[in-house]
Amino acid sequence: MIKTVKDVDLKGKRVIMRVDFNVPMKDGVVQDDTRIMAALPTIKYILEQSPRSLVLMSHLGDPKKDVKKAQEKAEKAGKTWTDADKEKFINGKNRMKPVVEYFASKLGKPVTFLPDALGQKAAIDALPEGAVAMLENVRFHPEETSKVDAERETMAKELSTYGDIFVNDAFGTAHRDQASTATIAKFMAEKPVGGFLMEKEVANIEPMVTNPPKPQVAIIGGAKVSSKIAVLESLMKNASALVIGGGMAYTFLKAQGHKVGKSLVEDDFIDTAKKLLSDAAAKNVKIILPVDHVGAEEFSPDAKAVAVDNIDIPENLMAMDVGPKTVEAYKEVLSTAKSIVWNGPVGVFEFDAFARGTEQVARLVAEATGRGAMTVVGGGDSVAAVNKFHLADKMTHVSTGGGASLEFLEGKTLPGIAILAQK
């Protein structure tokens, strides 16, 4: 188990803390504060311990990649992209200042904004006793994400001078070996500790991989098999059943010889799907695939929903959701589960006409939680789904990290967790 801020003395110390304030922004306005609110308990606890100062660091998108995408989109639409457009875009999407102002309003205490991630030691040393400050987006510096150790270490070494102890509460970036998430630990005199959010994520996700209450059922959805192979292989070790939904299900159905119409299929992964099906059979793990569907002629929120009361899909249709018979199969297998891990929706839930299957899954998982099952929802789209259907508070744990929770479920060692002191 990781050590947390409760296991160390913070009084009079300068605390440097990695948070995940990578929140959706539109024109400089925070659109969803889930990650900010999730970090508040740790931040408030640290401040109650009378530290010398608390300096926070986070990324906010990836400026270089985000600008490139926006520029390509503008040029595709026949618009010219000027330096002024670039600056306006960055200010509205990647600058930390509006996030700092929003965060300060939730903290109920002033927060000093430091306009760069580097070169801030003098400003930090001059902060009044007990002050909170936040650095500019760490990803404005390419060293943050560099694959070259020496480059990352140069940045991490400077960041380490901002504090006496490093606290990592950014589970959403724990799978990244970056200057501010893991490399910084090399230069801290004290062994880093986790925050309460990190502690909660580890305490809930780790048992799902190592020693879950049984029977365990894993619901794995989303668009592509290719991104979920490792998690399917990992969960097969403990699960009695794997529910496979979403676009990836149609690669499996095609592998079984079924007609899938215009549905999303990864033909390069048909053999992989066949192997996963045979491995599951050898391990006596039940695989639940869709037996009926809701289809459409085109991928559009306005497309007409067509019921397909059959496992095979007509040539003119693409599957967009699972049908009622499939939901009944889900209900049967989930009704006896003692633990459930859910990663990925079973349909195009963003379009209301094709959201019913994913909503039913969310309700079945919530019911299982009510019966005493341990339920963990991980992955960005699954989290968006439970939020859409107002069921997040009915789950044992809803993870804040998409890629991080997926890699954790794959059984990987996450760099941002590996550097933390152990109890």
Coordinates of C-alpha atoms in Angstrom, one line a residue:
M1 CA 0.0 0.0 0.0
I2 CA 1.3 3.5 -0.8
K3 CA 2.2 6.0 1.8
T4 CA 0.1 9.2 1.7
V5 CA 0.3 12.7 3.0
K6 CA -1.1 11.4 6.3
D7 CA 2.1 9.3 6.8
V8 CA 4.6 12.2 6.8
D9 CA 5.1 15.4 8.7
L10 CA 4.4 18.4 6.5
K11 CA 4.7 21.2 9.1
G12 CA 6.9 24.0 7.8
K13 CA 7.8 22.1 4.6
R14 CA 7.6 23.3 1.1
V15 CA 5.3 20.9 -0.7
I16 CA 5.5 20.4 -4.5
M17 CA 2.4 18.5 -5.7
R18 CA 1.4 17.1 -9.1
V19 CA -2.3 17.3 -9.7
D20 CA -4.4 16.5 -12.7
F21 CA -6.2 19.7 -13.6
N22 CA -6.4 18.7 -17.3
V23 CA -10.0 19.8 -17.5
P24 CA -12.1 20.5 -20.7
M25 CA -11.9 24.1 -21.6
K26 CA -13.9 26.3 -24.0
D27 CA -12.8 29.9 -24.6
G28 CA -10.9 29.9 -21.3
V29 CA -13.9 28.6 -19.3
V30 CA -13.7 25.3 -17.3
Q31 CA -16.4 23.0 -18.7
D32 CA -16.2 20.1 -16.2
D33 CA -14.5 20.5 -12.7
T34 CA -14.5 16.8 -11.7
R35 CA -10.7 16.5 -11.6
I36 CA -10.3 19.8 -9.7
M37 CA -12.9 18.8 -7.1
A38 CA -11.3 15.3 -6.8
A39 CA -7.9 16.9 -5.7
L40 CA -9.4 19.3 -3.1
P41 CA -9.5 16.9 -0.1
T42 CA -5.7 16.3 -0.4
I43 CA -5.0 20.0 -0.9
K44 CA -7.1 21.1 2.1
Y45 CA -5.4 18.4 4.3
I46 CA -1.9 19.6 3.3
L47 CA -2.9 23.2 4.1
E48 CA -4.2 22.2 7.5
Q49 CA -0.7 20.8 8.4
S50 CA 0.8 24.3 8.2
P51 CA 3.3 23.8 5.4
R52 CA 5.7 26.6 4.4
S53 CA 4.1 26.6 0.9
L54 CA 2.2 24.4 -1.5
V55 CA 3.1 24.6 -5.2
L56 CA 0.8 22.8 -7.6
M57 CA 1.7 21.6 -11.1
S58 CA -0.4 20.2 -13.9
H59 CA -0.7 19.9 -17.7
L60 CA -3.7 21.3 -19.6
G61 CA -3.9 19.6 -22.9
D62 CA -0.8 19.5 -25.1
P63 CA -0.2 23.0 -26.6
K64 CA 1.9 21.8 -29.6
K65 CA -0.5 19.0 -30.6
D66 CA -3.6 21.0 -29.8
V67 CA -2.5 24.0 -32.0
K68 CA -1.5 21.7 -34.8
K69 CA -5.0 20.0 -34.8
A70 CA -6.8 23.4 -34.6
Q71 CA -4.6 24.8 -37.5
E72 CA -5.3 21.8 -39.7
K73 CA -9.0 22.0 -39.0
A74 CA -9.0 25.8 -39.9
E75 CA -7.1 25.2 -43.1
K76 CA -9.3 22.4 -44.1
A77 CA -12.3 24.8 -43.7
G78 CA -10.4 27.3 -46.0
K79 CA -9.5 29.7 -43.2
T80 CA -6.1 31.4 -42.7
W81 CA -4.5 30.7 -39.4
T82 CA -2.6 33.7 -38.0
D83 CA -0.3 34.1 -35.0
A84 CA -3.2 36.0 -33.3
D85 CA -5.5 33.0 -33.9
K86 CA -2.8 30.7 -32.4
E87 CA -2.4 33.0 -29.3
K88 CA -6.2 33.2 -28.8
F89 CA -6.6 29.5 -29.1
I90 CA -3.8 28.8 -26.6
N91 CA -5.2 31.3 -24.1
G92 CA -8.6 29.7 -24.4
K93 CA -7.4 26.1 -24.1
N94 CA -3.9 25.6 -22.7
R95 CA -3.1 28.4 -20.3
M96 CA -3.5 27.5 -16.7
K97 CA -4.5 31.0 -15.5
P98 CA -8.3 30.6 -15.9
V99 CA -8.1 27.2 -14.2
V100 CA -6.2 28.7 -11.3
E101 CA -8.9 31.4 -10.9
Y102 CA -11.6 28.7 -10.9
F103 CA -9.7 26.5 -8.5
A104 CA -9.1 29.4 -6.1
S105 CA -12.9 30.0 -6.0
K106 CA -13.5 26.4 -5.0
L107 CA -10.6 26.4 -2.5
G108 CA -11.8 29.6 -0.9
K109 CA -8.3 31.0 -0.6
P110 CA -6.0 33.0 -3.0
V111 CA -3.8 31.1 -5.3
T112 CA -0.8 32.7 -6.9
F113 CA -0.4 32.0 -10.6
L114 CA 3.2 31.5 -11.7
P115 CA 3.5 32.3 -15.4
D116 CA 6.0 29.6 -16.3
A117 CA 6.8 26.1 -15.0
L118 CA 10.5 26.8 -14.9
G119 CA 12.6 29.7 -13.4
Q120 CA 10.2 30.1 -10.4
K121 CA 12.4 29.3 -7.4
A122 CA 12.9 32.9 -6.3
A123 CA 9.1 33.6 -6.6
I124 CA 8.3 30.5 -4.7
D125 CA 10.8 31.3 -1.9
A126 CA 9.2 34.8 -1.6
L127 CA 5.7 33.4 -1.1
P128 CA 4.1 34.2 2.3
E129 CA 3.9 31.5 4.9
G130 CA 1.2 28.9 4.0
A131 CA 0.6 30.3 0.5
V132 CA -0.7 28.2 -2.5
A133 CA 0.7 28.7 -5.9
M134 CA 0.3 27.0 -9.3
L135 CA 2.7 26.8 -12.2
E136 CA 1.9 27.4 -15.8
N137 CA 1.0 24.3 -17.9
V138 CA 4.1 22.0 -17.6
R139 CA 3.7 20.9 -21.2
F140 CA 4.7 24.2 -22.6
H141 CA 8.2 22.7 -22.1
P142 CA 9.0 19.8 -24.4
E143 CA 11.3 18.4 -21.7
E144 CA 8.2 17.4 -19.7
T145 CA 7.2 14.7 -22.1
S146 CA 10.6 14.0 -23.7
K147 CA 11.6 10.3 -24.2
V148 CA 15.3 11.4 -23.6
D149 CA 16.1 10.8 -19.9
A150 CA 18.6 13.6 -19.7
E151 CA 16.1 16.2 -21.1
R152 CA 13.4 15.1 -18.7
E153 CA 15.9 15.1 -15.8
T154 CA 17.0 18.7 -16.5
M155 CA 13.4 19.9 -16.1
A156 CA 12.7 17.5 -13.1
K157 CA 15.8 18.7 -11.3
E158 CA 14.6 22.3 -11.4
L159 CA 11.1 21.4 -10.4
S160 CA 12.5 19.5 -7.4
T161 CA 14.0 22.7 -6.0
Y162 CA 10.5 24.1 -5.5
G163 CA 9.7 21.7 -2.6
D164 CA 11.1 19.6 0.2
I165 CA 8.6 16.8 -0.4
F166 CA 6.8 15.7 -3.6
V167 CA 3.2 14.6 -3.4
N168 CA 1.6 12.9 -6.4
D169 CA -2.2 13.0 -6.6
A170 CA -2.4 12.9 -10.4
F171 CA -3.7 9.4 -11.1
G172 CA -4.8 10.5 -14.5
T173 CA -1.1 10.8 -15.5
A174 CA 0.4 8.0 -13.4
H175 CA 1.0 5.9 -16.5
R176 CA 3.3 8.6 -17.9
D177 CA 7.0 8.7 -17.1
Q178 CA 7.3 12.5 -17.3
A179 CA 9.3 15.2 -15.6
S180 CA 6.6 16.3 -13.2
T181 CA 5.0 12.9 -12.6
A182 CA 7.9 10.5 -12.0
T183 CA 11.3 11.8 -12.9
I184 CA 11.2 14.5 -10.2
A185 CA 11.3 11.7 -7.6
K186 CA 15.0 11.1 -8.4
F187 CA 15.9 14.5 -7.1
M188 CA 13.9 14.7 -3.9
A189 CA 15.6 14.1 -0.6
E190 CA 12.5 12.5 0.8
K191 CA 10.6 9.6 -0.7
P192 CA 7.5 10.9 -2.5
V193 CA 4.0 10.1 -1.1
G194 CA 0.5 9.9 -2.7
G195 CA -2.5 12.1 -2.1
F196 CA -6.0 10.8 -1.1
L197 CA -7.1 10.5 -4.7
M198 CA -4.1 8.4 -5.7
E199 CA -4.7 6.3 -2.6
K200 CA -8.4 5.7 -3.5
E201 CA -7.6 4.8 -7.1
V202 CA -4.9 2.2 -6.1
A203 CA -7.1 0.8 -3.3
N204 CA -10.0 0.2 -5.6
I205 CA -8.4 -0.8 -8.9
E206 CA -5.5 -2.9 -7.7
P207 CA -7.7 -5.7 -6.1
M208 CA -9.6 -6.0 -9.4
V209 CA -6.4 -7.3 -11.0
T210 CA -4.8 -9.1 -8.1
N211 CA -7.5 -10.6 -5.9
P212 CA -11.1 -9.5 -6.8
P213 CA -14.2 -10.8 -4.9
K214 CA -15.5 -13.7 -7.1
P215 CA -17.4 -14.3 -9.3
Q216 CA -15.9 -11.3 -11.2
V217 CA -17.5 -10.0 -14.4
A218 CA -15.6 -7.6 -16.7
I219 CA -17.5 -5.4 -19.1
I220 CA -15.2 -4.3 -21.9
G221 CA -16.5 -2.0 -24.6
G222 CA -15.3 0.8 -26.8
A223 CA -14.5 1.0 -30.5
K224 CA -11.4 -1.1 -31.0
V225 CA -10.1 -4.5 -30.0
S226 CA -6.6 -3.4 -30.6
S227 CA -6.7 -1.0 -27.6
K228 CA -8.2 -3.6 -25.3
I229 CA -6.2 -6.8 -26.0
A230 CA -4.0 -6.5 -22.9
V231 CA -6.9 -5.7 -20.6
L232 CA -8.9 -8.6 -21.9
E233 CA -5.9 -11.0 -21.3
S234 CA -5.3 -9.6 -17.8
L235 CA -8.9 -9.7 -16.6
M236 CA -9.3 -13.3 -18.1
K237 CA -7.1 -14.5 -15.2
N238 CA -9.8 -13.8 -12.6
A239 CA -13.1 -13.2 -14.4
S240 CA -15.7 -15.9 -14.8
A241 CA -17.3 -13.9 -17.6
L242 CA -16.3 -11.2 -20.1
V243 CA -19.0 -9.0 -21.5
I244 CA -17.7 -7.6 -24.8
G245 CA -19.6 -4.7 -26.3
G246 CA -19.2 -1.6 -28.4
G247 CA -17.6 -1.4 -31.8
M248 CA -15.0 -4.0 -30.8
A249 CA -17.7 -6.7 -30.4
Y250 CA -18.2 -6.8 -34.2
T251 CA -14.6 -8.0 -34.8
F252 CA -15.4 -10.9 -32.5
L253 CA -18.7 -11.6 -34.2
K254 CA -17.0 -11.6 -37.6
A255 CA -14.3 -13.9 -36.2
Q256 CA -17.2 -16.3 -35.3
G257 CA -18.4 -16.2 -38.9
H258 CA -21.4 -13.8 -38.4
K259 CA -22.5 -11.1 -40.8
V260 CA -21.8 -7.7 -39.4
G261 CA -23.1 -5.4 -42.2
K262 CA -21.3 -2.0 -42.2
S263 CA -20.3 -2.3 -38.5
L264 CA -16.9 -1.2 -37.3
V265 CA -14.5 -4.2 -37.8
E266 CA -10.7 -4.4 -37.4
D267 CA -9.9 -7.0 -40.0
D268 CA -6.2 -7.1 -38.9
F269 CA -7.4 -8.3 -35.5
I270 CA -9.7 -11.2 -36.6
D271 CA -7.1 -13.8 -35.7
T272 CA -6.4 -12.0 -32.4
A273 CA -10.2 -12.2 -31.6
K274 CA -10.2 -15.9 -32.5
K275 CA -7.3 -16.5 -30.1
L276 CA -8.9 -14.6 -27.3
L277 CA -12.1 -16.6 -27.8
S278 CA -10.2 -19.9 -27.7
D279 CA -8.2 -18.8 -24.6
A280 CA -11.4 -17.9 -22.8
A281 CA -12.9 -21.3 -23.7
A282 CA -9.8 -23.1 -22.4
K283 CA -10.0 -21.1 -19.1
N284 CA -13.7 -21.7 -18.8
V285 CA -14.4 -17.9 -19.0
K286 CA -17.8 -17.2 -20.5
I287 CA -17.8 -14.6 -23.3
I288 CA -21.0 -12.6 -23.8
L289 CA -21.3 -11.0 -27.2
P290 CA -24.3 -9.1 -28.7
V291 CA -27.1 -11.4 -29.9
D292 CA -29.3 -8.6 -31.2
H293 CA -28.6 -5.0 -32.1
V294 CA -29.8 -1.5 -32.8
G295 CA -28.5 -0.5 -36.2
A296 CA -28.5 2.5 -38.5
E297 CA -27.6 3.2 -42.1
E298 CA -25.2 6.0 -41.2
F299 CA -23.1 7.1 -38.2
S300 CA -25.1 10.2 -37.2
P301 CA -27.0 11.5 -34.2
D302 CA -30.0 12.0 -36.5
A303 CA -29.8 8.5 -38.0
K304 CA -33.0 6.4 -37.7
A305 CA -32.6 3.5 -35.2
V306 CA -33.4 0.1 -36.7
A307 CA -34.0 -2.9 -34.5
V308 CA -32.1 -6.1 -35.6
D309 CA -33.7 -9.0 -33.8
N310 CA -30.9 -11.4 -34.9
I311 CA -27.2 -11.9 -34.3
D312 CA -26.5 -11.3 -38.0
I313 CA -26.7 -7.7 -39.3
P314 CA -28.1 -6.7 -42.8
E315 CA -25.6 -5.4 -45.3
N316 CA -27.0 -1.9 -45.3
L317 CA -26.8 -1.4 -41.5
M318 CA -24.0 -0.7 -39.0
A319 CA -24.5 -1.7 -35.4
M320 CA -24.8 1.3 -33.1
D321 CA -26.1 -0.3 -29.8
V322 CA -27.1 -3.7 -28.4
G323 CA -30.6 -4.9 -28.4
P324 CA -33.0 -6.1 -25.5
K325 CA -32.0 -9.8 -25.7
T326 CA -28.4 -8.8 -25.2
V327 CA -29.3 -6.7 -22.2
E328 CA -31.1 -9.7 -20.7
A329 CA -27.9 -11.8 -21.2
Y330 CA -26.0 -9.0 -19.4
K331 CA -28.5 -9.0 -16.6
E332 CA -28.2 -12.7 -16.1
V333 CA -24.4 -12.7 -15.8
L334 CA -24.2 -9.6 -13.7
S335 CA -26.9 -10.7 -11.2
T336 CA -24.5 -13.1 -9.4
A337 CA -21.3 -11.0 -9.7
K338 CA -19.4 -10.1 -6.5
S339 CA -17.1 -7.7 -8.4
I340 CA -17.6 -5.9 -11.7
V341 CA -15.0 -3.9 -13.6
W342 CA -16.4 -1.8 -16.5
N343 CA -14.3 -0.1 -19.2
G344 CA -15.9 1.2 -22.3
P345 CA -19.5 1.7 -23.5
V346 CA -21.5 -1.0 -25.3
G347 CA -23.0 1.4 -27.9
V348 CA -22.8 5.0 -29.3
F349 CA -24.3 6.4 -26.0
E350 CA -23.4 10.0 -27.1
F351 CA -26.3 9.7 -29.6
D352 CA -29.6 9.5 -27.6
A353 CA -31.2 7.0 -30.0
F354 CA -28.4 4.6 -29.4
A355 CA -27.8 5.1 -25.6
R356 CA -30.2 2.6 -24.2
G357 CA -27.8 -0.4 -24.0
T358 CA -25.1 1.6 -22.2
E359 CA -27.7 3.1 -19.9
Q360 CA -29.0 -0.4 -19.0
V361 CA -25.4 -1.5 -18.3
A362 CA -24.9 1.5 -16.0
R363 CA -28.2 0.6 -14.1
L364 CA -27.3 -3.1 -13.8
V365 CA -23.9 -2.2 -12.4
A366 CA -25.5 0.3 -10.0
E367 CA -28.0 -2.4 -8.8
A368 CA -25.1 -4.8 -8.3
T369 CA -23.3 -2.1 -6.1
G370 CA -26.6 -1.9 -4.1
R371 CA -26.4 -5.6 -3.5
G372 CA -22.9 -5.3 -2.1
A373 CA -20.8 -6.1 -5.2
M374 CA -17.5 -4.1 -5.6
T375 CA -17.8 -2.1 -8.8
V376 CA -15.1 -0.1 -10.5
V377 CA -15.8 2.1 -13.6
G378 CA -12.6 3.0 -15.4
G379 CA -11.9 4.8 -18.7
G380 CA -13.0 8.2 -20.0
D381 CA -16.1 7.1 -22.0
S382 CA -17.5 4.8 -19.3
V383 CA -17.1 7.7 -16.8
A384 CA -18.9 10.0 -19.2
A385 CA -21.7 7.5 -19.5
V386 CA -22.3 7.1 -15.7
N387 CA -22.2 10.9 -15.4
K388 CA -24.7 11.3 -18.3
F389 CA -27.1 8.8 -16.6
H390 CA -26.5 10.4 -13.1
L391 CA -25.3 7.1 -11.6
A392 CA -21.7 7.9 -10.7
D393 CA -22.5 8.0 -7.0
K394 CA -24.1 4.5 -7.2
M395 CA -20.7 2.8 -8.1
T396 CA -18.1 1.7 -5.6
H397 CA -15.4 3.7 -7.5
V398 CA -15.4 5.8 -10.6
S399 CA -11.8 6.3 -11.8
T400 CA -10.5 9.8 -12.8
G401 CA -7.9 8.3 -15.2
G402 CA -8.7 6.9 -18.6
G403 CA -5.4 5.7 -19.9
A404 CA -4.0 5.2 -16.4
S405 CA -6.9 3.0 -15.2
L406 CA -6.7 0.9 -18.5
E407 CA -3.0 0.3 -18.0
F408 CA -3.5 -0.5 -14.3
L409 CA -6.2 -3.1 -15.3
E410 CA -3.7 -4.5 -17.7
G411 CA -1.5 -5.3 -14.7
K412 CA 1.2 -2.8 -15.7
T413 CA 3.4 -0.9 -13.3
L414 CA 2.6 2.8 -13.5
P415 CA 5.6 5.1 -13.2
G416 CA 3.8 7.7 -11.1
I417 CA 2.8 5.1 -8.6
A418 CA 6.1 3.1 -8.6
I419 CA 8.0 6.1 -7.3
L420 CA 5.9 6.5 -4.2
A421 CA 6.9 5.3 -0.7
Q422 CA 5.3 2.1 0.4
K423 CA 3.8 1.4 3.9

